[in-house]
Amino acid sequence: MMPMGGTPILVVSQNTTRESGRKVQIQNVHSAKSVSDVIRTCLGPRAMLKMLMDPMGGVVLTNDGNCILREITAQNPAAKTMIEISRTQDEEVGDGTTSVIVLAGELLLKSLPFLEDNVHPTVIINGYRQALEDAINILHTQVSAPVDVDNTDDMLKIIMGCLKTKVMGNWDEKACQIALDAVRTVELESSGRTEIDIKRYAKVEKIPGGTIEDSRVLDGVMINKDVTHAKMRRYIKNPRIMLLDCNLEYKKGESQTEIEISKEEDFTKILQLEEKYIQDLCADIIKFKPDLVFTEKGVSDLAQHYLVKANITAIRRVRKTDNNRIARACGATVVSRVDELKEEDIGTKAGLFKIEKIGDEYFCFVVECENPKACTILLRGASKDILAGIERSLQDAMCVARNVMLDPYLVPGGGAVEMAVSQRLVEKSKIMTGITQKPYAAVAAALEIIPRTLIQNCGGDVIRSLTALRAKHAAPGNISWGIDGTTGQLVDMKNYGIFEPLAVKLQTYKTAVETAIMLLRIDDILSGIKKKDDSPPISHSQQPSQEAMKE
C-alpha cells in the first residue's frame, strides 16, 4: 500500500507471523536434535569414544558428554543453548551431562508432530510442565530409596556403578576409594548445614611418572613451590604456620614517584628507611615465633635474611586458592597486615612440613593434619593424556559421592527409573482430559529414549528388549528392572547393584524439560548485527512476501 505521502507501509498478516514462528520452532527442534545425536552414542558402558582435535593440533579421546560439547563450535542459537545445559548440569551435580542432552533432544523431537499440526506451543508447554511436576513427585515418593552414607561398602558400590561408563582401565576400585576419602575429608558442618566444596578444597595435582597405584589422598595440602632461601629448613615436625596476604618487601609508590636528591647522605637515608620498614615487618612476624610463613605476595632479599636468622622458612607467591586450603587444613587464618597478627591466627594442626623433589620439580607438603577440611589428591600416571582422562573420571566419582552425602537417596540405574516414571505417566495420561493430554503422554514416551539408547549402544534388539521392559514395569513390584548396558539384557538393578543419586535424576529431568520449554517458546530469531549500510536488522518473520507488500 502507498499512502498520500508516498512512504510504503509494511503489512504482515497474523497468519504469516504465526506460520513464520512455527518454522522457527521446527528449525530449533532439528538443531537441538542434531546436537543430541552427536553424543547419543556416548551413553552407557558400551559408549563409543569421540576424537576431539583442538586448534593447536592436540587430540583427546573421551566419551564424556560435557567434555565433547565444550569443544564443539555451534552457529545455531538453539544448538548453543543445548551445549550450555550440559555445562549447567556439570556445574550443578557433576554427572548426567550426556543423559540431559539426549533427553532434551527427544522431548523436542516429540513436540514436532504437534507443531506440524498447528498446535500452539503454549499447549505443549502446559503438558510438559504438568508431566515434570508429576515425574518429580514420582521420583520422591515411589522410586527413590534411602541409603546409609556411613556404610563404606555401599558407597563404593554406588560410585562404582556410576563410573562403569567411563574409560578407567583396571583401577576403578582405587579411584572410587580416593574419591570417597576426598569427599569425606572436605565435608564440613556449619550453622546446621553440611557443606562439601570439592572444587575449592579437594585439589587434584597431576604429576607424570610412577604408576597409577601410587595415587593417593593426602591428609593435608601439596603445592608446587620451594623455599625462597637455600638455608631455610625443608623438614619441620609440628610447624607453627603463618599465612599472609601482603608483601614482605618495601612498598613501591602507588603511582610514578619522583625523588630529588641533592646530597649523597639523602640517598643513604632513603635506603635506611627501606631497611627499617622491612625490619619492622619481620619483627612483627618473628615475635610470634612461627616455623613457616606462606605469603601470596613477594619476599625481598632483606626479609629473607631476617627470617633465616630467626630460623623461619618462607614460601612466596602462593595462589589464593592454595592459601585458603592450607588455612582449612592447619587451622590458620589468612592475615592481610602483619601488625594485626594475633596468636589465634597461627595454624598448629599440621603434623609435618617437608619439601620433596618429584621429577624435575620441587613440591611443598603440609600433611599429617589433625582433622583437615581440605586435601590434595596426588595422581601419578604414565603420561599427561592418561592423567587427564583419570582426572575427569575422578571428578565424576567425587561428584557422585558428594551428591549422595548431601541428598542420601538413590534410584535404580540402567534406564529402570525412566521406565518406571514413564509407566506411571502413561497411566495418568489415559485418565486425563483436555488438549494437554497428548503432550503429557509425549513426555512419558520421551523418557524411554534412555533405555532405548542403552540397548542400541550395546548392539541389542531394541524392539524386543524395550517391549519386554515395558511388560515388566506394567506388572507390580518390578520398579527396579532395567537394561544391562554391557549385554543389553533385562536385569533387576537392585540385585545387579547399579544405582544413581536422586539429585542427579532430578536435575536431569528439570534441566531437560525446562530447556525444551524454553526453545518451544521462541518464535523468532533476531540478529543484533548491523549490515554495512547501517540499516536496522530485520528478521525473517518480518520480511514481507510479495503478496503482503504492495506499492
Short mmCIF file of N, CA, C and O in Angstrom, two decimals, residues 231-312:
data_model
loop_
_atom_site.label_atom_id
_atom_site.label_comp_id
_atom_site.label_asym_id
_atom_site.label_seq_id
_atom_site.Cartn_x
_atom_site.Cartn_y
_atom_site.Cartn_z
N LYS A 231 69.11 -21.68 52.74
CA LYS A 231 69.42 -22.08 54.13
C LYS A 231 68.16 -22.31 54.98
O LYS A 231 68.27 -22.63 56.16
N MET A 232 66.99 -22.12 54.41
CA MET A 232 65.75 -22.34 55.17
C MET A 232 65.48 -23.84 55.34
O MET A 232 65.86 -24.65 54.49
N ARG A 233 64.83 -24.18 56.44
CA ARG A 233 64.54 -25.59 56.74
C ARG A 233 63.55 -26.19 55.74
O ARG A 233 62.60 -25.52 55.34
N ARG A 234 63.78 -27.44 55.37
CA ARG A 234 62.92 -28.13 54.41
C ARG A 234 62.16 -29.29 55.05
O ARG A 234 61.45 -30.01 54.35
N TYR A 235 62.32 -29.48 56.34
CA TYR A 235 61.63 -30.57 57.04
C TYR A 235 61.36 -30.09 58.46
O TYR A 235 62.28 -29.84 59.23
N ILE A 236 60.07 -29.91 58.81
CA ILE A 236 59.71 -29.37 60.12
C ILE A 236 58.58 -30.23 60.68
O ILE A 236 57.53 -30.39 60.05
N LYS A 237 58.78 -30.76 61.88
CA LYS A 237 57.72 -31.50 62.57
C LYS A 237 56.86 -30.53 63.37
O LYS A 237 57.37 -29.61 64.02
N ASN A 238 55.55 -30.73 63.34
CA ASN A 238 54.59 -29.89 64.08
C ASN A 238 54.85 -28.40 63.90
O ASN A 238 55.13 -27.68 64.88
N PRO A 239 54.82 -27.90 62.67
CA PRO A 239 55.18 -26.49 62.44
C PRO A 239 54.09 -25.53 62.91
O PRO A 239 52.90 -25.86 62.89
N ARG A 240 54.52 -24.34 63.34
CA ARG A 240 53.58 -23.23 63.56
C ARG A 240 53.52 -22.45 62.26
O ARG A 240 54.53 -21.92 61.78
N ILE A 241 52.33 -22.39 61.65
CA ILE A 241 52.20 -21.86 60.28
C ILE A 241 51.49 -20.52 60.31
O ILE A 241 50.44 -20.36 60.94
N MET A 242 52.08 -19.54 59.61
CA MET A 242 51.50 -18.20 59.46
C MET A 242 51.18 -17.96 57.99
O MET A 242 52.03 -18.21 57.12
N LEU A 243 49.96 -17.52 57.70
CA LEU A 243 49.52 -17.27 56.33
C LEU A 243 49.30 -15.78 56.12
O LEU A 243 48.56 -15.15 56.89
N LEU A 244 49.93 -15.20 55.10
CA LEU A 244 49.87 -13.76 54.86
C LEU A 244 49.35 -13.47 53.46
O LEU A 244 49.53 -14.27 52.53
N ASP A 245 48.70 -12.32 53.35
CA ASP A 245 48.26 -11.82 52.04
C ASP A 245 48.84 -10.41 51.85
O ASP A 245 48.12 -9.46 51.58
N CYS A 246 50.15 -10.27 52.06
CA CYS A 246 50.78 -8.95 51.95
C CYS A 246 52.24 -9.12 51.53
O CYS A 246 52.82 -10.21 51.66
N ASN A 247 52.83 -8.06 51.04
CA ASN A 247 54.23 -8.06 50.61
C ASN A 247 55.16 -8.05 51.81
O ASN A 247 54.92 -7.33 52.78
N LEU A 248 56.24 -8.81 51.72
CA LEU A 248 57.34 -8.69 52.68
C LEU A 248 58.50 -8.02 51.97
O LEU A 248 59.61 -8.54 51.89
N GLU A 249 58.22 -6.88 51.40
CA GLU A 249 59.23 -6.07 50.68
C GLU A 249 58.78 -4.62 50.73
O GLU A 249 57.64 -4.33 51.11
N TYR A 250 59.69 -3.74 50.39
CA TYR A 250 59.39 -2.31 50.53
C TYR A 250 58.27 -1.91 49.58
O TYR A 250 58.26 -2.34 48.42
N LYS A 251 57.34 -1.11 50.08
CA LYS A 251 56.21 -0.67 49.25
C LYS A 251 56.70 0.24 48.15
O LYS A 251 57.37 1.23 48.40
N LYS A 252 56.32 -0.06 46.94
CA LYS A 252 56.60 0.83 45.83
C LYS A 252 55.55 1.95 45.83
O LYS A 252 54.48 1.80 46.40
N GLY A 253 55.86 3.04 45.15
CA GLY A 253 54.89 4.12 45.06
C GLY A 253 53.62 3.68 44.36
O GLY A 253 53.67 2.89 43.41
N GLU A 254 52.47 4.17 44.83
CA GLU A 254 51.21 3.77 44.22
C GLU A 254 51.17 4.18 42.75
O GLU A 254 50.61 3.51 41.92
N SER A 255 51.74 5.36 42.44
CA SER A 255 51.87 5.77 41.04
C SER A 255 53.35 6.10 40.82
O SER A 255 54.21 5.84 41.67
N GLN A 256 53.67 6.70 39.70
CA GLN A 256 55.07 7.01 39.41
C GLN A 256 55.58 8.03 40.44
O GLN A 256 54.99 9.08 40.65
N THR A 257 56.67 7.70 41.09
CA THR A 257 57.21 8.54 42.18
C THR A 257 58.55 9.14 41.76
O THR A 257 59.40 8.44 41.22
N GLU A 258 58.71 10.44 42.02
CA GLU A 258 59.97 11.11 41.72
C GLU A 258 60.55 11.69 43.01
O GLU A 258 59.84 12.33 43.79
N ILE A 259 61.83 11.44 43.24
CA ILE A 259 62.52 11.99 44.41
C ILE A 259 63.76 12.72 43.93
O ILE A 259 64.56 12.15 43.17
N GLU A 260 63.94 13.96 44.35
CA GLU A 260 65.14 14.73 44.02
C GLU A 260 66.10 14.66 45.20
O GLU A 260 65.74 14.99 46.34
N ILE A 261 67.31 14.25 44.93
CA ILE A 261 68.33 14.12 45.97
C ILE A 261 69.45 15.11 45.68
O ILE A 261 70.00 15.13 44.57
N SER A 262 69.75 15.92 46.69
CA SER A 262 70.81 16.92 46.49
C SER A 262 72.12 16.49 47.13
O SER A 262 73.20 16.91 46.72
N LYS A 263 72.04 15.62 48.17
CA LYS A 263 73.25 15.19 48.86
C LYS A 263 73.33 13.67 48.87
O LYS A 263 72.32 12.98 48.83
N GLU A 264 74.57 13.20 48.97
CA GLU A 264 74.78 11.75 48.96
C GLU A 264 74.18 11.11 50.21
O GLU A 264 73.68 9.98 50.16
N GLU A 265 74.15 11.83 51.32
CA GLU A 265 73.61 11.27 52.56
C GLU A 265 72.10 10.99 52.45
O GLU A 265 71.58 10.09 53.12
N ASP A 266 71.43 11.81 51.60
CA ASP A 266 69.99 11.61 51.45
C ASP A 266 69.68 10.24 50.87
O ASP A 266 68.71 9.58 51.27
N PHE A 267 70.49 9.82 49.89
CA PHE A 267 70.27 8.51 49.27
C PHE A 267 70.47 7.40 50.31
O PHE A 267 69.70 6.45 50.39
N THR A 268 71.48 7.55 51.14
CA THR A 268 71.73 6.57 52.21
C THR A 268 70.57 6.55 53.19
O THR A 268 70.15 5.49 53.66
N LYS A 269 69.99 7.73 53.46
CA LYS A 269 68.87 7.81 54.38
C LYS A 269 67.64 7.08 53.83
O LYS A 269 66.92 6.39 54.57
N ILE A 270 67.42 7.22 52.50
CA ILE A 270 66.28 6.53 51.87
C ILE A 270 66.45 5.02 51.98
O ILE A 270 65.52 4.28 52.30
N LEU A 271 67.66 4.54 51.74
CA LEU A 271 67.92 3.10 51.86
C LEU A 271 67.71 2.62 53.30
O LEU A 271 67.17 1.53 53.53
N GLN A 272 68.12 3.46 54.26
CA GLN A 272 67.93 3.10 55.66
C GLN A 272 66.44 3.03 56.02
O GLN A 272 66.02 2.16 56.79
N LEU A 273 65.64 3.94 55.44
CA LEU A 273 64.19 3.91 55.68
C LEU A 273 63.58 2.60 55.15
O LEU A 273 62.71 2.00 55.79
N GLU A 274 64.02 2.19 53.96
CA GLU A 274 63.53 0.94 53.38
C GLU A 274 63.91 -0.24 54.27
O GLU A 274 63.08 -1.12 54.54
N GLU A 275 65.18 -0.25 54.72
CA GLU A 275 65.63 -1.34 55.58
C GLU A 275 64.85 -1.36 56.89
O GLU A 275 64.48 -2.42 57.40
N LYS A 276 64.59 -0.17 57.44
CA LYS A 276 63.85 -0.08 58.71
C LYS A 276 62.42 -0.61 58.53
O LYS A 276 61.88 -1.32 59.40
N TYR A 277 61.80 -0.31 57.37
CA TYR A 277 60.45 -0.78 57.09
C TYR A 277 60.41 -2.31 57.05
O TYR A 277 59.55 -2.95 57.66
N ILE A 278 61.37 -2.92 56.33
CA ILE A 278 61.44 -4.38 56.22
C ILE A 278 61.72 -4.99 57.60
O ILE A 278 61.13 -6.02 57.98
N GLN A 279 62.61 -4.35 58.35
CA GLN A 279 62.97 -4.87 59.67
C GLN A 279 61.76 -4.88 60.61
O GLN A 279 61.54 -5.85 61.35
N ASP A 280 60.95 -3.82 60.54
CA ASP A 280 59.75 -3.76 61.38
C ASP A 280 58.74 -4.83 60.97
O ASP A 280 58.09 -5.44 61.83
N LEU A 281 58.59 -5.03 59.63
CA LEU A 281 57.69 -6.09 59.16
C LEU A 281 58.11 -7.44 59.72
O LEU A 281 57.30 -8.20 60.25
N CYS A 282 59.39 -7.75 59.58
CA CYS A 282 59.90 -9.06 60.03
C CYS A 282 59.81 -9.18 61.55
O CYS A 282 59.56 -10.28 62.07
N ALA A 283 60.02 -8.07 62.28
CA ALA A 283 59.93 -8.11 63.74
C ALA A 283 58.52 -8.48 64.18
O ALA A 283 58.33 -9.25 65.14
N ASP A 284 57.50 -7.93 63.47
CA ASP A 284 56.11 -8.27 63.79
C ASP A 284 55.84 -9.75 63.57
O ASP A 284 55.01 -10.35 64.27
N ILE A 285 56.53 -10.34 62.59
CA ILE A 285 56.34 -11.78 62.31
C ILE A 285 57.11 -12.62 63.33
O ILE A 285 56.58 -13.57 63.89
N ILE A 286 58.37 -12.23 63.59
CA ILE A 286 59.26 -13.06 64.42
C ILE A 286 58.75 -13.17 65.85
O ILE A 286 58.93 -14.21 66.51
N LYS A 287 58.06 -12.14 66.36
CA LYS A 287 57.64 -12.17 67.77
C LYS A 287 56.61 -13.25 68.05
O LYS A 287 56.42 -13.64 69.20
N PHE A 288 55.96 -13.78 67.00
CA PHE A 288 55.01 -14.89 67.19
C PHE A 288 55.69 -16.26 67.05
O PHE A 288 55.03 -17.29 67.17
N LYS A 289 56.99 -16.26 66.72
CA LYS A 289 57.80 -17.47 66.61
C LYS A 289 57.18 -18.53 65.69
O LYS A 289 57.01 -19.69 66.09
N PRO A 290 56.81 -18.15 64.46
CA PRO A 290 56.32 -19.18 63.53
C PRO A 290 57.49 -19.98 62.95
O PRO A 290 58.62 -19.50 62.90
N ASP A 291 57.21 -21.21 62.56
CA ASP A 291 58.23 -22.01 61.87
C ASP A 291 58.13 -21.84 60.36
O ASP A 291 59.11 -22.06 59.64
N LEU A 292 56.95 -21.44 59.89
CA LEU A 292 56.68 -21.46 58.45
C LEU A 292 55.78 -20.29 58.09
O LEU A 292 54.78 -20.04 58.76
N VAL A 293 56.15 -19.54 57.05
CA VAL A 293 55.36 -18.40 56.60
C VAL A 293 55.02 -18.59 55.12
O VAL A 293 55.93 -18.77 54.30
N PHE A 294 53.73 -18.57 54.79
CA PHE A 294 53.27 -18.58 53.40
C PHE A 294 52.73 -17.19 53.09
O PHE A 294 51.91 -16.66 53.86
N THR A 295 53.14 -16.59 51.99
CA THR A 295 52.58 -15.31 51.59
C THR A 295 52.18 -15.35 50.13
O THR A 295 52.84 -16.01 49.31
N GLU A 296 51.10 -14.65 49.80
CA GLU A 296 50.62 -14.61 48.41
C GLU A 296 51.40 -13.61 47.58
O GLU A 296 51.24 -13.56 46.36
N LYS A 297 52.21 -12.77 48.23
CA LYS A 297 52.98 -11.74 47.51
C LYS A 297 54.47 -12.10 47.57
O LYS A 297 54.84 -13.22 47.86
N GLY A 298 55.33 -11.08 47.32
CA GLY A 298 56.76 -11.33 47.26
C GLY A 298 57.45 -11.22 48.61
O GLY A 298 56.90 -10.68 49.58
N VAL A 299 58.68 -11.76 48.67
CA VAL A 299 59.54 -11.66 49.86
C VAL A 299 60.88 -11.12 49.39
O VAL A 299 61.55 -11.76 48.57
N SER A 300 61.29 -9.94 49.90
CA SER A 300 62.54 -9.33 49.45
C SER A 300 63.75 -10.08 50.01
O SER A 300 63.63 -10.86 50.96
N ASP A 301 64.92 -9.82 49.43
CA ASP A 301 66.15 -10.47 49.89
C ASP A 301 66.45 -10.12 51.35
O ASP A 301 66.91 -10.96 52.12
N LEU A 302 66.19 -8.87 51.72
CA LEU A 302 66.45 -8.44 53.09
C LEU A 302 65.51 -9.16 54.07
O LEU A 302 65.93 -9.59 55.16
N ALA A 303 64.23 -9.29 53.68
CA ALA A 303 63.27 -10.01 54.53
C ALA A 303 63.69 -11.48 54.68
O ALA A 303 63.60 -12.05 55.78
N GLN A 304 64.18 -12.08 53.60
CA GLN A 304 64.67 -13.46 53.68
C GLN A 304 65.82 -13.57 54.67
O GLN A 304 65.92 -14.52 55.45
N HIS A 305 66.70 -12.55 54.66
CA HIS A 305 67.84 -12.55 55.57
C HIS A 305 67.38 -12.57 57.03
O HIS A 305 67.86 -13.37 57.84
N TYR A 306 66.42 -11.70 57.38
CA TYR A 306 65.93 -11.64 58.75
C TYR A 306 65.21 -12.93 59.14
O TYR A 306 65.34 -13.40 60.27
N LEU A 307 64.45 -13.50 58.20
CA LEU A 307 63.70 -14.72 58.51
C LEU A 307 64.64 -15.91 58.69
O LEU A 307 64.40 -16.76 59.56
N VAL A 308 65.69 -15.98 57.88
CA VAL A 308 66.67 -17.08 58.02
C VAL A 308 67.36 -16.99 59.37
O VAL A 308 67.59 -18.00 60.06
N LYS A 309 67.70 -15.75 59.78
CA LYS A 309 68.35 -15.57 61.09
C LYS A 309 67.44 -16.03 62.22
O LYS A 309 67.91 -16.53 63.24
N ALA A 310 66.11 -15.87 62.04
CA ALA A 310 65.15 -16.30 63.07
C ALA A 310 64.73 -17.76 62.89
O ALA A 310 63.81 -18.23 63.58
N ASN A 311 65.39 -18.48 61.95
CA ASN A 311 65.11 -19.89 61.68
C ASN A 311 63.66 -20.10 61.22
O ASN A 311 62.98 -21.05 61.63
N ILE A 312 63.17 -19.19 60.37
CA ILE A 312 61.81 -19.26 59.83
C ILE A 312 61.88 -19.58 58.34
O ILE A 312 62.65 -18.94 57.61
#
